[in-house]
Amino acid sequence: MITVTNLSVNFDGQPLFKDVDLKFTPGNCYGVIGANGAGKSTFLKVLSGDLDSTTGEVSIPSTCRMSVLKQDHFEFDQYTVLDTVIMGNKKLYDIMKEKDALYMKEDFSDEDGLRAAELEAEFAEMDGWEAESDASKLIQGLGLEESILYSNMSELGGNEKVKVLLAQALFGNPDIILLDEPTNHLDINAVEWLEDFLMDYDGTVIVVSHDRYFLNVVCTHMVDIDYGKIKMYVGNYEFWYESSQLVQKMIKQQNKRNEEKIKELETFIARFSANKSKSKQATSRKKMLDKLTVNEMPASSRRYPFVGFEMDREAGKDLLTVSEISKSLNGEKLFENISFTLNHGDKIAIIGENELAVTALLKILAEEDEPDFGEIKWGVSTSRSYFPKDNNEFFEGSTLNLCDWLRQYSKPGFETQNETYIRGFLGRMLFSGDDVFKEVRVLSGGERVRCMLSRMMLYGSNVLILDQPTNHLDLESITAVNNGLVSFKGNVIFASHDHEFMNTIANRIIRINNDGTITDRMCTYDEYLEKVKAGEI
């Protein structure tokens, strides 16, 4: 158990959050949510002891072992993968190394023998003889080959290091696990394995994530950082979000149909407490939800940007024909002889283990690059907008302020060139007041993404091509983009790591296989995964 009492954190005299009193108990998974800058990662650092709070205390029983997902991918470069994973249980690792050092001594004394016997007993009691086997299971569960255990960390790629550090955090059955964005850079299978691991885990998990599907599957509680406070709510993210929206409506209509709104909220609580299909964990959730009252539901100060795409005109009969295109990069084949057509109403998710191949295909479709062989042909009535994975070229070195930057993408002669219109448009994208006069080169990653989406909205295109549009966004902005693309009447071709994003937008899945071919299915993302599990793909 973790007990947080009267906790506050100030930066430069300004409170990030204050008066926090919480309890985290075994058998539950707590999702920490909040807008960018609210203090999610800071809160985890305080819990782990890596950062001192301004006031209050965090109490953890001395018998509890806490494990934390490390963020420095170079910290263990001088160690093997096996050693790095076992370091997740530092006491076991230290015993193992001391024991090995004793046995390597040439002048092994009686005193050394007694110490070695003590270490052997502790080692056996901590299941040390299973350590290598346990590390192997974690590594393979996350999709890496067992042979990688004997490689040095310095030899691994970035995504491989992420998986090893995650295995380290999960190693040795810790009592408490703290995870900051654990699904970043994980492939589909690794995320699914992690979900299963956490749902079967008996300890306490506290996780920060922007992946709504992940939060829905694994979390029993949401820990919301808002209004400078931290509050805990029963239920997963979807329950928190929908109840929060209902509460906002109630607040806006305090004196208008208030009783009806309360009745609507109570009905909503009852409906969710009957639905246990979204989590195998925490059988007590239904009882907790049954006891909820309207006063215990979340109210939020969250601001959601407006993301809406309108077509200037509908596309004609012919949209897109892709004919036997191939592409290689630095001698590596990305895909070969792939063909497909785009139909009216198609919203296609492009997936595949090789992200370079996915990005290359999207760039070719956006006519930002050309295939080595084959051709693509867009219909004459189509208009396209492209959201690149790397947007640096649009911002680096630019001295334009945000208002002037966006105006350059307006259509000549349209009201969109008017400064009042531009400022109003930016306001809906959460750029208000003097924000519009900031130079775009100093914008954060999330602000740049909102700028790129604004640019796309001004175009009025009937085909949208997006490569990882949710990168750098907070949950509120991801939700807004998600809803905007669901509502869009034209065609969408996109890539994303966000399960919920893909499942709610896509009605067609094109997978680029490792051999360069494609698998093309008319279905949602969840339906696609079911077909894979059933061996139909």
XYZ file of C-alpha atoms in Angstrom:
537
model
C 0.000 0.000 0.000
C 1.058 3.597 -0.681
C -0.365 6.339 1.549
C -0.064 9.948 0.386
C -0.692 12.564 3.082
C -1.009 16.361 2.696
C 1.238 16.289 -0.376
C 2.075 19.410 -2.384
C 4.674 20.315 -5.004
C 5.671 23.882 -5.854
C 7.876 25.034 -8.718
C 9.279 28.586 -8.509
C 6.762 29.369 -5.797
C 3.794 28.260 -7.901
C 1.824 25.195 -6.742
C 1.638 22.340 -9.249
C -0.746 20.476 -6.961
C -1.493 20.625 -3.231
C -3.393 19.030 -0.305
C -3.198 15.549 -1.831
C -4.448 12.665 0.342
C -4.671 9.280 -1.391
C -4.301 5.545 -0.784
C -3.130 3.051 -3.410
C -3.914 -0.575 -2.524
C -2.777 -3.956 -3.920
C -4.811 -5.618 -6.646
C -5.659 -2.325 -8.340
C -4.274 -0.430 -11.319
C -4.388 3.357 -11.129
C -4.251 5.447 -14.329
C -2.840 8.941 -13.782
C -4.371 11.479 -16.175
C -4.194 15.230 -16.655
C -3.446 17.855 -19.272
C 0.134 18.333 -20.487
C 2.060 20.107 -17.739
C -0.427 19.178 -15.005
C 2.238 17.170 -13.156
C 1.653 13.491 -14.022
C 5.325 12.521 -14.357
C 6.223 14.742 -11.413
C 3.704 12.898 -9.240
C 5.253 9.550 -10.191
C 8.721 10.885 -9.347
C 7.497 11.963 -5.909
C 5.966 8.521 -5.303
C 9.205 6.805 -6.331
C 11.351 9.057 -4.143
C 13.219 10.577 -7.103
C 11.782 14.017 -6.280
C 11.070 15.624 -2.912
C 7.639 17.106 -2.304
C 7.251 20.634 -0.951
C 4.994 19.449 1.887
C 3.509 16.167 3.050
C 4.780 12.638 2.818
C 4.557 9.374 0.906
C 4.410 6.325 3.165
C 5.335 2.858 1.871
C 5.836 -0.185 4.155
C 9.513 -1.113 4.425
C 8.699 -4.664 3.322
C 7.334 -3.466 -0.035
C 9.572 -3.443 -3.090
C 8.881 -0.770 -5.688
C 9.907 -1.012 -9.338
C 10.005 1.950 -11.728
C 10.166 2.068 -15.534
C 13.442 3.869 -16.292
C 13.352 6.676 -18.866
C 17.106 6.941 -19.620
C 17.693 4.520 -22.509
C 21.492 4.795 -22.172
C 21.794 4.211 -18.413
C 22.615 0.500 -18.756
C 24.684 0.516 -21.959
C 27.690 -1.115 -20.216
C 25.612 -4.099 -19.046
C 24.184 -7.157 -20.751
C 20.437 -7.404 -21.332
C 20.201 -10.207 -18.748
C 21.946 -8.143 -16.073
C 19.804 -5.114 -16.918
C 16.566 -7.059 -16.482
C 17.678 -8.689 -13.202
C 18.637 -5.237 -11.883
C 14.888 -4.730 -11.588
C 15.390 -6.525 -8.258
C 18.517 -4.739 -7.062
C 18.925 -6.828 -3.906
C 18.902 -10.063 -5.893
C 21.332 -8.616 -8.446
C 23.746 -7.455 -5.724
C 23.640 -10.895 -4.065
C 24.271 -12.580 -7.404
C 27.270 -10.376 -8.190
C 28.793 -10.682 -4.700
C 28.378 -14.457 -4.814
C 30.046 -14.669 -8.242
C 32.928 -12.456 -7.079
C 33.553 -14.697 -4.040
C 33.724 -17.860 -6.133
C 36.210 -16.218 -8.487
C 38.696 -15.495 -5.674
C 41.897 -17.527 -5.846
C 42.417 -17.381 -2.064
C 38.915 -18.515 -1.061
C 38.942 -18.468 2.795
C 36.737 -20.085 5.425
C 35.224 -16.677 6.072
C 34.430 -16.418 2.357
C 32.795 -19.839 2.566
C 30.514 -18.737 5.405
C 29.562 -15.576 3.508
C 28.946 -17.582 0.359
C 26.620 -19.924 2.276
C 24.641 -16.945 3.584
C 24.361 -15.511 0.067
C 23.311 -18.869 -1.384
C 20.501 -19.124 1.175
C 19.254 -15.609 0.386
C 19.641 -16.257 -3.332
C 17.523 -19.424 -3.154
C 14.919 -17.739 -0.956
C 14.528 -14.975 -3.584
C 14.095 -17.554 -6.394
C 17.466 -16.548 -7.789
C 17.859 -19.844 -9.638
C 14.775 -18.900 -11.684
C 16.022 -15.373 -12.453
C 17.412 -16.123 -15.917
C 14.322 -18.122 -16.861
C 12.014 -15.361 -15.596
C 13.971 -12.709 -17.508
C 13.719 -14.831 -20.641
C 9.938 -15.132 -20.294
C 9.563 -11.362 -19.958
C 11.817 -10.647 -22.918
C 10.036 -13.155 -25.154
C 6.623 -11.957 -23.989
C 7.553 -8.485 -25.200
C 8.505 -9.897 -28.603
C 12.312 -10.133 -28.385
C 14.417 -13.221 -29.104
C 15.815 -15.106 -26.097
C 19.328 -14.806 -27.562
C 19.245 -11.055 -26.974
C 19.743 -11.710 -23.224
C 23.480 -12.095 -23.794
C 23.879 -8.946 -25.916
C 25.096 -5.655 -24.497
C 22.482 -2.937 -24.139
C 24.668 -0.625 -26.222
C 24.131 -2.921 -29.224
C 20.326 -2.588 -29.157
C 18.041 -0.277 -31.102
C 15.773 2.236 -29.373
C 12.612 0.119 -29.456
C 14.504 -2.915 -28.164
C 15.873 -0.892 -25.236
C 12.344 0.263 -24.381
C 11.230 -3.367 -24.111
C 14.228 -4.380 -21.988
C 13.649 -1.507 -19.548
C 9.988 -2.495 -19.329
C 11.031 -6.100 -18.592
C 13.306 -4.709 -15.873
C 10.370 -2.875 -14.256
C 8.237 -6.038 -14.280
C 10.968 -8.442 -13.132
C 10.858 -10.328 -9.842
C 7.217 -9.752 -8.846
C 7.604 -6.336 -7.180
C 4.895 -5.154 -4.771
C 4.477 -1.805 -6.533
C 5.087 -0.924 -10.197
C 5.281 2.681 -11.473
C 5.039 3.041 -15.251
C 5.372 6.318 -17.182
C 4.102 5.867 -20.777
C 4.882 2.127 -20.932
C 3.209 1.585 -24.339
C 5.326 4.168 -26.187
C 7.194 2.480 -29.060
C 5.640 -0.920 -28.318
C 4.149 -2.943 -31.162
C 0.607 -4.333 -31.037
C 1.578 -7.755 -29.684
C 3.796 -6.317 -26.954
C 1.032 -3.965 -25.771
C -1.455 -6.835 -25.644
C 1.025 -8.965 -23.671
C 1.567 -6.086 -21.220
C -2.192 -5.678 -20.769
C -2.539 -9.374 -19.893
C 0.450 -9.199 -17.515
C -0.954 -6.234 -15.597
C -4.477 -7.657 -15.403
C -3.087 -10.815 -13.778
C -0.738 -8.885 -11.466
C -1.632 -8.911 -7.759
C 0.339 -5.866 -6.626
C -0.231 -2.136 -7.017
C 0.229 -0.530 -10.446
C 0.318 3.223 -11.055
C 0.583 4.193 -14.711
C 0.707 7.362 -16.797
C -0.461 6.780 -20.362
C -2.031 8.591 -23.328
C -3.337 5.289 -24.685
C -7.077 5.328 -23.924
C -7.642 1.681 -24.855
C -4.806 0.608 -22.557
C -6.257 2.672 -19.691
C -9.694 1.174 -20.310
C -8.417 -2.391 -20.268
C -6.060 -2.356 -17.279
C -7.252 0.397 -14.933
C -9.592 -0.005 -11.966
C -9.229 3.655 -10.892
C -8.378 6.996 -12.505
C -6.191 9.509 -10.646
C -7.042 12.899 -12.114
C -4.704 15.889 -11.793
C -6.875 18.959 -12.335
C -7.599 22.312 -10.683
C -4.195 21.969 -8.945
C -5.496 18.973 -7.026
C -5.266 15.195 -7.397
C -8.438 13.145 -6.983
C -9.115 9.450 -7.361
C -12.177 7.970 -9.083
C -13.413 4.408 -9.415
C -13.567 3.004 -12.956
C -11.555 3.019 -16.159
C -10.845 5.947 -18.493
C -14.000 5.615 -20.568
C -16.127 5.728 -17.423
C -14.204 8.751 -16.146
C -14.483 10.597 -19.476
C -18.198 10.018 -20.049
C -19.123 10.803 -16.449
C -16.960 13.939 -16.591
C -18.820 15.115 -19.700
C -22.159 14.555 -17.967
C -21.012 16.486 -14.909
C -19.952 19.394 -17.109
C -23.459 19.509 -18.565
C -24.886 19.503 -15.051
C -22.647 22.383 -13.984
C -23.709 24.425 -17.006
C -27.343 23.766 -16.257
C -27.305 24.153 -12.478
C -30.701 25.803 -12.352
C -32.177 24.151 -15.398
C -33.520 20.606 -15.430
C -31.089 19.763 -12.620
C -33.066 16.807 -11.352
C -33.277 15.348 -14.857
C -29.522 15.599 -15.219
C -28.970 13.875 -11.880
C -31.303 11.087 -12.958
C -29.426 10.779 -16.263
C -26.107 10.523 -14.419
C -27.425 7.919 -11.996
C -28.678 5.843 -14.927
C -25.246 6.155 -16.515
C -23.507 4.923 -13.350
C -25.858 1.946 -13.145
C -25.226 1.056 -16.800
C -21.459 1.121 -16.391
C -21.420 -0.825 -13.145
C -23.218 -3.658 -14.931
C -20.540 -3.776 -17.644
C -17.536 -5.807 -16.552
C -16.490 -6.902 -20.044
C -13.813 -4.229 -20.375
C -11.620 -5.595 -17.599
C -10.764 -9.002 -16.213
C -9.304 -7.315 -13.153
C -10.836 -5.973 -9.921
C -14.078 -7.876 -9.360
C -14.856 -5.359 -6.625
C -15.308 -2.562 -9.178
C -19.034 -3.241 -9.611
C -19.622 -2.937 -5.859
C -17.657 0.310 -5.731
C -19.559 1.753 -8.688
C -22.873 0.734 -7.145
C -22.006 2.843 -4.103
C -21.102 5.963 -6.104
C -23.173 9.091 -5.638
C -23.518 12.040 -7.996
C -21.391 14.198 -5.668
C -18.466 11.790 -6.095
C -18.378 12.111 -9.882
C -15.562 14.077 -11.545
C -15.764 17.680 -12.645
C -12.959 18.860 -14.914
C -11.351 22.081 -16.090
C -10.097 20.297 -19.220
C -10.171 22.217 -22.480
C -10.706 20.294 -25.685
C -9.548 21.849 -28.977
C -12.000 21.991 -31.856
C -10.936 19.609 -34.608
C -13.315 19.460 -37.544
C -12.574 18.785 -41.212
C -14.937 20.081 -43.897
C -14.712 19.255 -47.610
C -14.916 22.078 -50.137
C -16.377 19.526 -52.563
C -17.100 15.829 -52.697
C -14.782 13.612 -54.695
C -16.020 12.042 -57.934
C -16.174 8.389 -58.888
C -12.439 7.756 -59.242
C -10.412 8.300 -56.080
C -7.078 6.481 -56.021
C -5.498 3.561 -57.847
C -2.204 2.131 -56.574
C -0.571 -0.148 -59.166
C 2.305 -2.495 -58.261
C 4.417 0.043 -56.406
C 7.722 -0.893 -54.761
C 10.067 1.032 -52.494
C 13.484 0.401 -50.952
C 15.506 2.497 -48.526
C 19.298 2.156 -48.203
C 19.106 -1.187 -49.972
C 16.362 -2.526 -47.685
C 13.093 -3.539 -49.347
C 10.178 -1.781 -47.651
C 7.384 -3.140 -49.869
C 7.118 -4.683 -53.308
C 4.464 -4.804 -56.052
C 1.576 -3.689 -53.874
C -1.730 -2.640 -55.413
C -5.055 -1.420 -54.062
C -7.816 1.080 -54.810
C -9.488 3.636 -52.564
C -13.275 3.509 -52.450
C -15.806 6.089 -51.292
C -16.231 5.907 -47.528
C -12.905 4.147 -46.923
C -11.024 5.136 -43.794
C -7.858 3.053 -43.958
C -5.418 2.339 -41.134
C -1.958 1.422 -42.465
C -0.192 -0.885 -40.015
C 3.010 -2.962 -39.946
C 6.016 -3.748 -37.793
C 8.317 -1.751 -40.076
C 7.422 1.874 -39.382
C 9.759 3.043 -42.148
C 7.635 1.103 -44.638
C 4.401 2.620 -43.284
C 5.790 6.163 -43.461
C 7.220 5.557 -46.951
C 3.820 4.417 -48.269
C 2.016 7.415 -46.767
C 4.601 9.823 -48.256
C 4.133 8.252 -51.677
C 0.338 8.507 -51.407
C 0.736 12.167 -50.385
C 3.022 12.666 -53.424
C 5.847 13.774 -51.149
C 7.951 10.924 -52.567
C 7.890 8.594 -55.545
C 7.901 4.788 -55.679
C 10.906 2.999 -57.182
C 8.514 1.144 -59.489
C 4.799 1.242 -60.226
C 2.492 4.231 -60.071
C -0.279 5.892 -58.105
C -3.128 7.769 -59.754
C -5.405 10.161 -57.932
C -8.810 11.101 -59.326
C -9.010 14.620 -60.770
C -11.728 15.614 -58.279
C -9.716 14.626 -55.206
C -7.865 17.105 -52.997
C -5.413 15.915 -50.361
C -4.001 17.155 -47.081
C -0.973 15.456 -45.537
C 0.129 15.317 -41.912
C 3.786 14.149 -41.835
C 5.298 12.191 -38.977
C 8.194 14.667 -38.794
C 7.022 18.291 -38.957
C 10.333 20.018 -38.116
C 10.769 21.560 -41.568
C 7.573 23.577 -41.068
C 8.850 25.252 -37.899
C 12.637 25.136 -37.503
C 14.288 28.426 -38.394
C 10.983 30.224 -39.008
C 10.625 33.717 -37.539
C 6.890 33.864 -38.280
C 4.474 34.183 -35.411
C 1.667 31.682 -35.115
C -0.944 33.940 -36.732
C 1.213 34.732 -39.784
C 2.359 31.113 -40.058
C -1.199 29.839 -40.345
C -2.286 32.647 -42.664
C 0.218 31.503 -45.299
C -1.830 28.312 -45.718
C -5.114 30.150 -46.212
C -6.834 30.148 -49.587
C -6.296 33.370 -51.586
C -9.314 35.664 -51.546
C -11.068 33.796 -48.759
C -12.035 35.134 -45.330
C -9.531 32.706 -43.881
C -6.826 35.280 -44.665
C -8.470 37.782 -42.319
C -6.561 38.141 -39.031
C -9.763 38.174 -36.976
C -10.791 34.876 -38.562
C -7.317 33.365 -38.055
C -7.222 34.397 -34.387
C -10.700 32.996 -33.811
C -9.670 29.761 -35.498
C -6.539 29.508 -33.348
C -8.604 30.212 -30.239
C -10.665 27.109 -30.916
C -7.372 25.201 -31.132
C -6.482 26.488 -27.622
C -4.150 29.285 -28.769
C -5.504 32.408 -27.119
C -4.389 35.932 -26.201
C -0.697 36.587 -26.814
C -0.117 32.933 -27.786
C -0.866 33.845 -31.405
C 2.199 36.131 -31.471
C 4.671 33.451 -30.344
C 7.252 32.492 -32.946
C 6.412 29.010 -34.224
C 9.990 27.786 -33.786
C 9.574 27.888 -29.969
C 6.327 25.899 -29.881
C 6.184 22.594 -27.993
C 5.624 19.273 -29.751
C 1.923 19.260 -28.879
C 1.464 22.872 -30.006
C 3.126 22.092 -33.335
C 0.768 19.175 -33.895
C -2.221 21.456 -33.258
C -0.766 23.917 -35.780
C -0.390 21.189 -38.405
C -3.974 20.071 -37.832
C -5.139 23.700 -38.162
C -3.286 23.917 -41.468
C -5.095 20.801 -42.707
C -8.495 22.122 -41.626
C -8.031 25.310 -43.674
C -7.496 23.316 -46.880
C -10.990 21.825 -47.136
C -9.615 18.630 -48.695
C -11.712 15.527 -49.332
C -8.852 13.084 -48.602
C -6.776 13.247 -45.413
C -3.434 11.423 -45.075
C -2.004 11.362 -41.556
C 1.145 9.733 -40.173
C 0.999 9.362 -36.365
C -1.146 12.474 -35.700
C -1.545 11.715 -31.976
C 2.184 11.886 -31.152
C 2.893 14.609 -28.528
C -0.814 15.203 -27.824
C -2.539 14.983 -24.464
C -5.655 12.871 -23.976
C -7.973 15.830 -24.571
C -6.420 16.676 -27.936
C -6.289 13.004 -28.961
C -10.010 12.726 -28.206
C -10.728 15.853 -30.276
C -8.732 14.584 -33.286
C -10.360 11.176 -32.940
C -13.860 12.666 -32.953
C -13.002 14.978 -35.856
C -11.838 12.124 -38.084
C -14.821 9.938 -37.152
C -17.163 12.757 -38.207
C -15.283 13.578 -41.437
C -17.367 12.707 -44.524
C -14.420 12.177 -46.870
C -11.651 9.577 -47.020
C -8.902 9.066 -44.438
C -5.646 7.116 -44.763
C -3.628 7.100 -41.560
C -1.109 5.391 -39.281
C -1.287 5.371 -35.488
C -0.171 3.408 -32.417
C -3.377 4.347 -30.569
C -5.667 1.296 -30.395
C -8.839 3.272 -29.655
C -8.003 5.777 -32.393
C -7.612 3.048 -35.002
C -10.618 1.041 -33.902
C -13.055 3.963 -33.898
C -11.911 5.539 -37.191
C -10.823 2.756 -39.548
C -13.231 0.569 -41.503
C -10.405 -0.961 -43.519
C -6.976 -2.266 -42.473
C -3.962 -2.537 -44.779
C -0.996 -4.254 -43.179
C 2.475 -4.076 -44.732
C 3.901 -7.533 -44.047
C 7.551 -8.229 -43.288
C 8.025 -9.780 -46.747
C 6.913 -6.541 -48.435
C 3.443 -7.732 -49.431
C 0.195 -6.352 -47.990
C -2.839 -7.826 -46.257
C -5.989 -5.833 -47.042
C -9.236 -6.360 -45.084
C -12.522 -4.449 -44.878
C -13.065 -4.456 -41.111
C -12.430 -2.512 -37.933
C -9.137 -2.841 -36.100
C -10.627 -5.055 -33.370
C -12.206 -7.288 -36.021
C -8.814 -7.513 -37.728
C -7.150 -8.599 -34.476
C -9.838 -11.248 -33.964
C -9.153 -12.605 -37.460
C -5.430 -12.778 -36.648
C -6.105 -14.646 -33.399
C -8.426 -17.054 -35.198
C -5.709 -17.778 -37.782
C -7.806 -16.348 -40.617
C -5.014 -13.939 -41.559
